[in-house]
Coordinates of C-alpha atoms in Angstrom, one line a residue:
Q125 CA -10.2 0.6 30.5
H126 CA -12.3 -1.7 28.4
Y127 CA -10.6 -3.6 25.6
L128 CA -12.2 -5.0 22.4
S129 CA -11.6 -8.5 21.2
F130 CA -8.3 -7.4 19.7
A131 CA -6.8 -6.5 23.1
W132 CA -4.1 -9.1 22.7
V133 CA -3.0 -7.6 19.4
S134 CA -3.0 -4.2 21.1
E135 CA -0.6 -5.4 23.8
V136 CA 1.9 -6.8 21.3
V137 CA 1.7 -4.1 18.6
T138 CA 1.0 -1.0 20.7
G139 CA 2.1 -1.9 24.2
P140 CA 0.3 -1.5 27.4
S141 CA -2.3 1.3 27.7
C142 CA -1.6 4.4 29.7
S143 CA -4.2 6.7 31.1
T144 CA -1.9 9.7 30.9
M145 CA 0.7 10.7 28.4
A146 CA 3.1 13.4 29.5
F147 CA 4.9 14.9 26.5
D148 CA 7.7 17.5 26.4
S149 CA 11.1 17.8 24.5
S150 CA 12.7 15.2 26.8
T151 CA 10.4 12.5 25.3
I152 CA 12.5 12.5 22.2
G153 CA 15.6 14.1 23.6
P154 CA 17.9 15.7 21.0
F155 CA 15.6 14.7 18.2
A156 CA 13.3 17.5 19.2
H157 CA 15.7 19.9 17.5
V158 CA 16.3 17.7 14.4
I159 CA 12.9 17.2 12.8
L160 CA 12.3 20.8 11.5
P161 CA 15.8 21.2 10.0
V162 CA 15.3 17.8 8.3
A163 CA 12.0 18.8 6.8
S164 CA 13.5 22.2 5.8
S165 CA 16.4 20.4 4.0
I166 CA 14.0 18.1 2.1
A167 CA 11.9 21.1 1.1
F168 CA 14.9 23.0 -0.1
I169 CA 16.2 20.2 -2.3
I170 CA 12.9 19.8 -4.0
I171 CA 12.2 23.5 -4.4
W172 CA 15.7 24.2 -5.7
H173 CA 15.9 21.3 -8.1
S174 CA 12.4 21.7 -9.5
F175 CA 12.9 25.5 -9.9
T176 CA 16.3 25.1 -11.7
H177 CA 14.9 22.5 -14.1
G178 CA 11.9 24.5 -15.2
Y179 CA 9.2 23.1 -12.9
R180 CA 8.5 26.5 -11.3
K181 CA 4.9 25.7 -10.4
L182 CA 6.0 22.6 -8.6
S183 CA 8.6 24.6 -6.8
V184 CA 6.1 27.3 -5.7
C185 CA 3.5 24.6 -4.6
T186 CA 6.1 22.8 -2.6
L187 CA 7.2 26.0 -0.9
L188 CA 3.6 26.8 0.0
W189 CA 2.9 23.3 1.2
F190 CA 6.0 23.4 3.4
I191 CA 5.1 26.8 4.9
S192 CA 1.5 25.7 5.5
A193 CA 2.7 22.5 7.2
V194 CA 5.0 24.4 9.5
F195 CA 2.3 26.8 10.5
I196 CA -0.3 24.0 11.1
A197 CA 2.2 21.7 12.8
K198 CA 3.2 24.5 15.2
S199 CA -0.3 25.8 15.8
E200 CA -1.9 25.8 19.2
A201 CA -3.9 22.6 18.5
F202 CA -0.6 20.7 18.0
L203 CA 1.2 22.3 20.9
S204 CA -1.5 21.8 23.6
D205 CA -2.3 18.5 25.3
P206 CA -2.6 15.9 22.5
D207 CA -5.3 13.9 24.3
H208 CA -8.0 15.8 22.4
W209 CA -6.8 14.2 19.1
Q210 CA -8.3 10.9 20.3
S211 CA -11.8 12.3 19.8
S212 CA -13.6 11.5 16.6
D213 CA -13.7 15.2 15.4
Y214 CA -10.1 15.9 15.9
G215 CA -8.9 12.5 14.7
L216 CA -10.9 12.9 11.5
S217 CA -9.4 16.4 11.0
F218 CA -5.9 15.1 11.5
G219 CA -6.5 12.3 9.0
I220 CA -7.8 14.8 6.4
L221 CA -4.7 17.0 6.9
C222 CA -2.4 14.1 6.4
S223 CA -4.3 12.8 3.4
T224 CA -4.7 16.0 1.5
P225 CA -1.2 16.0 -0.1
F226 CA -1.9 12.5 -1.5
V227 CA -5.1 13.8 -3.2
V228 CA -3.1 16.7 -4.7
F229 CA -0.4 14.3 -5.9
Y230 CA -3.1 12.3 -7.7
L231 CA -4.7 15.4 -9.3
V232 CA -1.5 16.9 -10.6
W233 CA 0.3 13.6 -11.5
D234 CA -0.4 14.0 -15.2
L235 CA 0.1 17.7 -15.1
G236 CA 3.9 17.6 -14.6
L237 CA 4.5 15.7 -11.4
K238 CA 4.9 12.4 -13.2
Q239 CA 7.3 13.8 -15.8
Y240 CA 9.4 15.4 -13.0
V241 CA 9.5 12.3 -10.7
L242 CA 10.0 9.7 -13.4
C243 CA 12.1 11.5 -16.0
T244 CA 13.7 14.6 -14.7
I245 CA 15.1 14.1 -11.2
P246 CA 17.7 11.2 -11.3
S247 CA 16.6 8.0 -9.6
W248 CA 19.7 7.9 -7.4
V249 CA 18.9 11.4 -6.1
L250 CA 15.4 10.2 -5.1
I251 CA 17.0 7.3 -3.3
I252 CA 19.6 9.4 -1.5
M253 CA 17.0 11.8 -0.2
N254 CA 15.9 8.9 2.1
T255 CA 19.1 9.5 4.0
F256 CA 17.0 11.9 6.1
R257 CA 15.1 8.9 7.4
V258 CA 17.9 8.4 10.0
S259 CA 16.0 11.0 12.0
G260 CA 13.6 8.1 12.6
G261 CA 16.2 7.2 15.3
L262 CA 13.9 9.3 17.5
Y263 CA 11.6 6.2 17.7
Y264 CA 14.4 4.1 18.9
Y265 CA 15.3 6.8 21.4
M266 CA 11.7 6.6 22.8
Y267 CA 11.8 2.8 22.8
Y268 CA 15.1 2.4 24.6
T269 CA 14.4 5.2 27.1
S270 CA 11.1 3.5 27.9
K271 CA 9.0 6.4 26.7
R272 CA 7.2 4.0 24.4
T273 CA 7.7 0.3 24.7
D274 CA 5.4 -1.0 21.9
F275 CA 6.4 -3.0 18.8
M276 CA 5.3 -0.3 16.3
T277 CA 7.7 2.2 17.8
W278 CA 10.6 -0.4 17.6
Q279 CA 9.7 -1.4 14.0
T280 CA 9.4 2.2 12.8
G281 CA 12.7 3.1 14.3
A282 CA 14.4 0.0 12.9
L283 CA 13.1 0.4 9.4
D284 CA 13.7 4.2 9.3
L285 CA 17.3 3.7 10.4
F286 CA 17.8 0.8 7.9
V287 CA 16.4 2.8 5.0
G288 CA 18.3 6.0 6.1
F289 CA 21.7 4.3 6.5
T290 CA 21.5 2.2 3.3
A291 CA 20.2 5.1 1.1
I292 CA 23.7 6.4 0.1
P293 CA 25.3 3.0 -0.7
L294 CA 22.2 2.0 -2.7
A295 CA 22.2 5.4 -4.5
L296 CA 25.9 5.0 -5.4
I297 CA 25.3 1.4 -6.8
V298 CA 22.3 2.7 -8.9
K299 CA 24.3 5.6 -10.2
K300 CA 27.2 3.3 -11.2
S301 CA 25.4 0.3 -12.5
G302 CA 22.2 1.8 -13.8
L303 CA 18.7 1.6 -12.4
Q304 CA 17.6 -1.3 -14.7
N305 CA 20.4 -3.5 -13.5
C306 CA 19.5 -3.0 -9.9
K307 CA 15.8 -3.8 -10.2
F308 CA 15.5 -6.5 -7.5
I309 CA 17.4 -4.7 -4.8
V310 CA 15.8 -1.4 -5.5
M311 CA 12.3 -2.8 -5.5
S312 CA 12.9 -4.7 -2.3
W313 CA 14.4 -1.6 -0.6
H314 CA 11.4 0.6 -1.6
A315 CA 8.9 -2.1 -0.6
M316 CA 10.5 -2.1 2.9
G317 CA 10.5 1.7 2.9
I318 CA 6.8 2.0 2.1
W319 CA 5.8 -0.7 4.5
D320 CA 7.5 1.3 7.3
L321 CA 5.3 4.3 6.5
V322 CA 2.1 2.5 5.7
S323 CA 2.1 0.3 8.8
A324 CA 2.6 3.3 11.1
F325 CA -0.3 5.2 9.5
A326 CA -2.4 2.0 9.6
A327 CA -1.7 1.6 13.3
Y328 CA -2.7 5.2 14.1
T329 CA -5.9 4.9 12.0
L330 CA -6.9 1.5 13.5
N331 CA -6.3 2.9 17.0
W332 CA -8.5 5.9 16.2
L333 CA -11.2 3.7 14.8
G334 CA -11.2 1.6 18.0
V335 CA -10.1 -1.7 16.4
F336 CA -7.6 -1.8 19.2
K337 CA -7.0 0.5 22.2
M338 CA -3.9 1.9 23.6
A339 CA -5.5 4.7 25.6
K340 CA -3.9 8.0 24.6
E341 CA -0.4 7.1 23.5
M342 CA -1.0 7.1 19.7
T343 CA -2.0 10.7 20.0
I344 CA 1.6 11.6 20.4
F345 CA 1.9 11.5 16.6
A346 CA -0.4 14.4 16.3
F347 CA 1.8 16.5 18.6
Y348 CA 4.6 18.8 17.5
P349 CA 7.3 18.0 16.3
F350 CA 5.8 14.7 15.2
S351 CA 3.1 16.6 13.4
M352 CA 5.7 18.0 11.1
I353 CA 6.7 14.5 10.1
V354 CA 3.2 13.3 9.2
L355 CA 2.2 16.6 7.5
F356 CA 5.1 16.9 5.2
Q357 CA 7.9 14.3 5.3
V358 CA 5.9 11.1 5.2
Q359 CA 4.1 12.1 2.0
I360 CA 7.3 13.0 0.2
F361 CA 8.9 9.6 1.0
M362 CA 5.7 7.7 0.2
L363 CA 5.6 9.4 -3.2
I364 CA 9.2 8.4 -3.9
H365 CA 8.6 4.7 -2.9
F366 CA 5.3 4.5 -4.8
S367 CA 6.9 6.0 -8.0
F368 CA 9.6 3.3 -8.0
L369 CA 7.2 0.4 -7.2
A370 CA 4.5 1.4 -9.6
F371 CA 6.5 2.9 -12.5
F372 CA 10.0 1.3 -12.2
D373 CA 10.3 0.2 -15.9
E374 CA 9.1 3.6 -17.2
M375 CA 11.6 5.3 -14.9
A376 CA 14.4 3.0 -15.8
S377 CA 13.8 3.3 -19.6
S378 CA 13.5 7.1 -19.4
Q379 CA 16.7 7.5 -17.5
L380 CA 18.5 5.1 -19.8
S381 CA 17.5 7.2 -22.8
K382 CA 18.8 10.3 -21.1
K383 CA 22.1 8.6 -20.5
R384 CA 22.4 7.7 -24.1
D385 CA 21.6 11.2 -25.2

């Protein structure tokens, strides 16, 4: 194993390299049976709420996206040995698959998505959806069972659990006090939530680009059921966090107007 000049960063952030990476359901224990139901619940909430509030195109698109993500995540490429995802061709393909929803979000933002996220669905509902982030406990499970002993795994588990367990209390505070009156705490909470997601994606990308090496361990995130997380769930939560951070005042004023009406 030959390390680049960032080897010391690799040791701290990603842990010691391994030449082999055996993966089966025991790697994440009971969480192997949690991820798909969690993704299904998130999809159901969005599909049901958007459909009942007149955003039927959004509802249908979300349904198609979810079905596609399930089929892709459970395809042979994601069920076989994940080592091949370290190659440039597969790594690029995986990156494109993960990035495509963000491109779609951008293209349809002014075609109804912005109106739905900022004005239609209550802000406290968007916050409370992050309760599903407690499934990120799977990273803690891997860390404390020594399946992965790197800092990124610990950080992702810690932040996922924090965001997940504080989502309901924060949502109740926002619902009672109003979004505008909770600006500092809400913005801080969303900043922490988006850092959790962005840093994990950045670590995977930098590892693939060769900035640091951790042999084949990072490829686990392209393996089912992790693939279901990065093909569907991460994009939903990043959209929620970004909407609050970038359009907080617009969201707050819109929902205040609805309350007065």
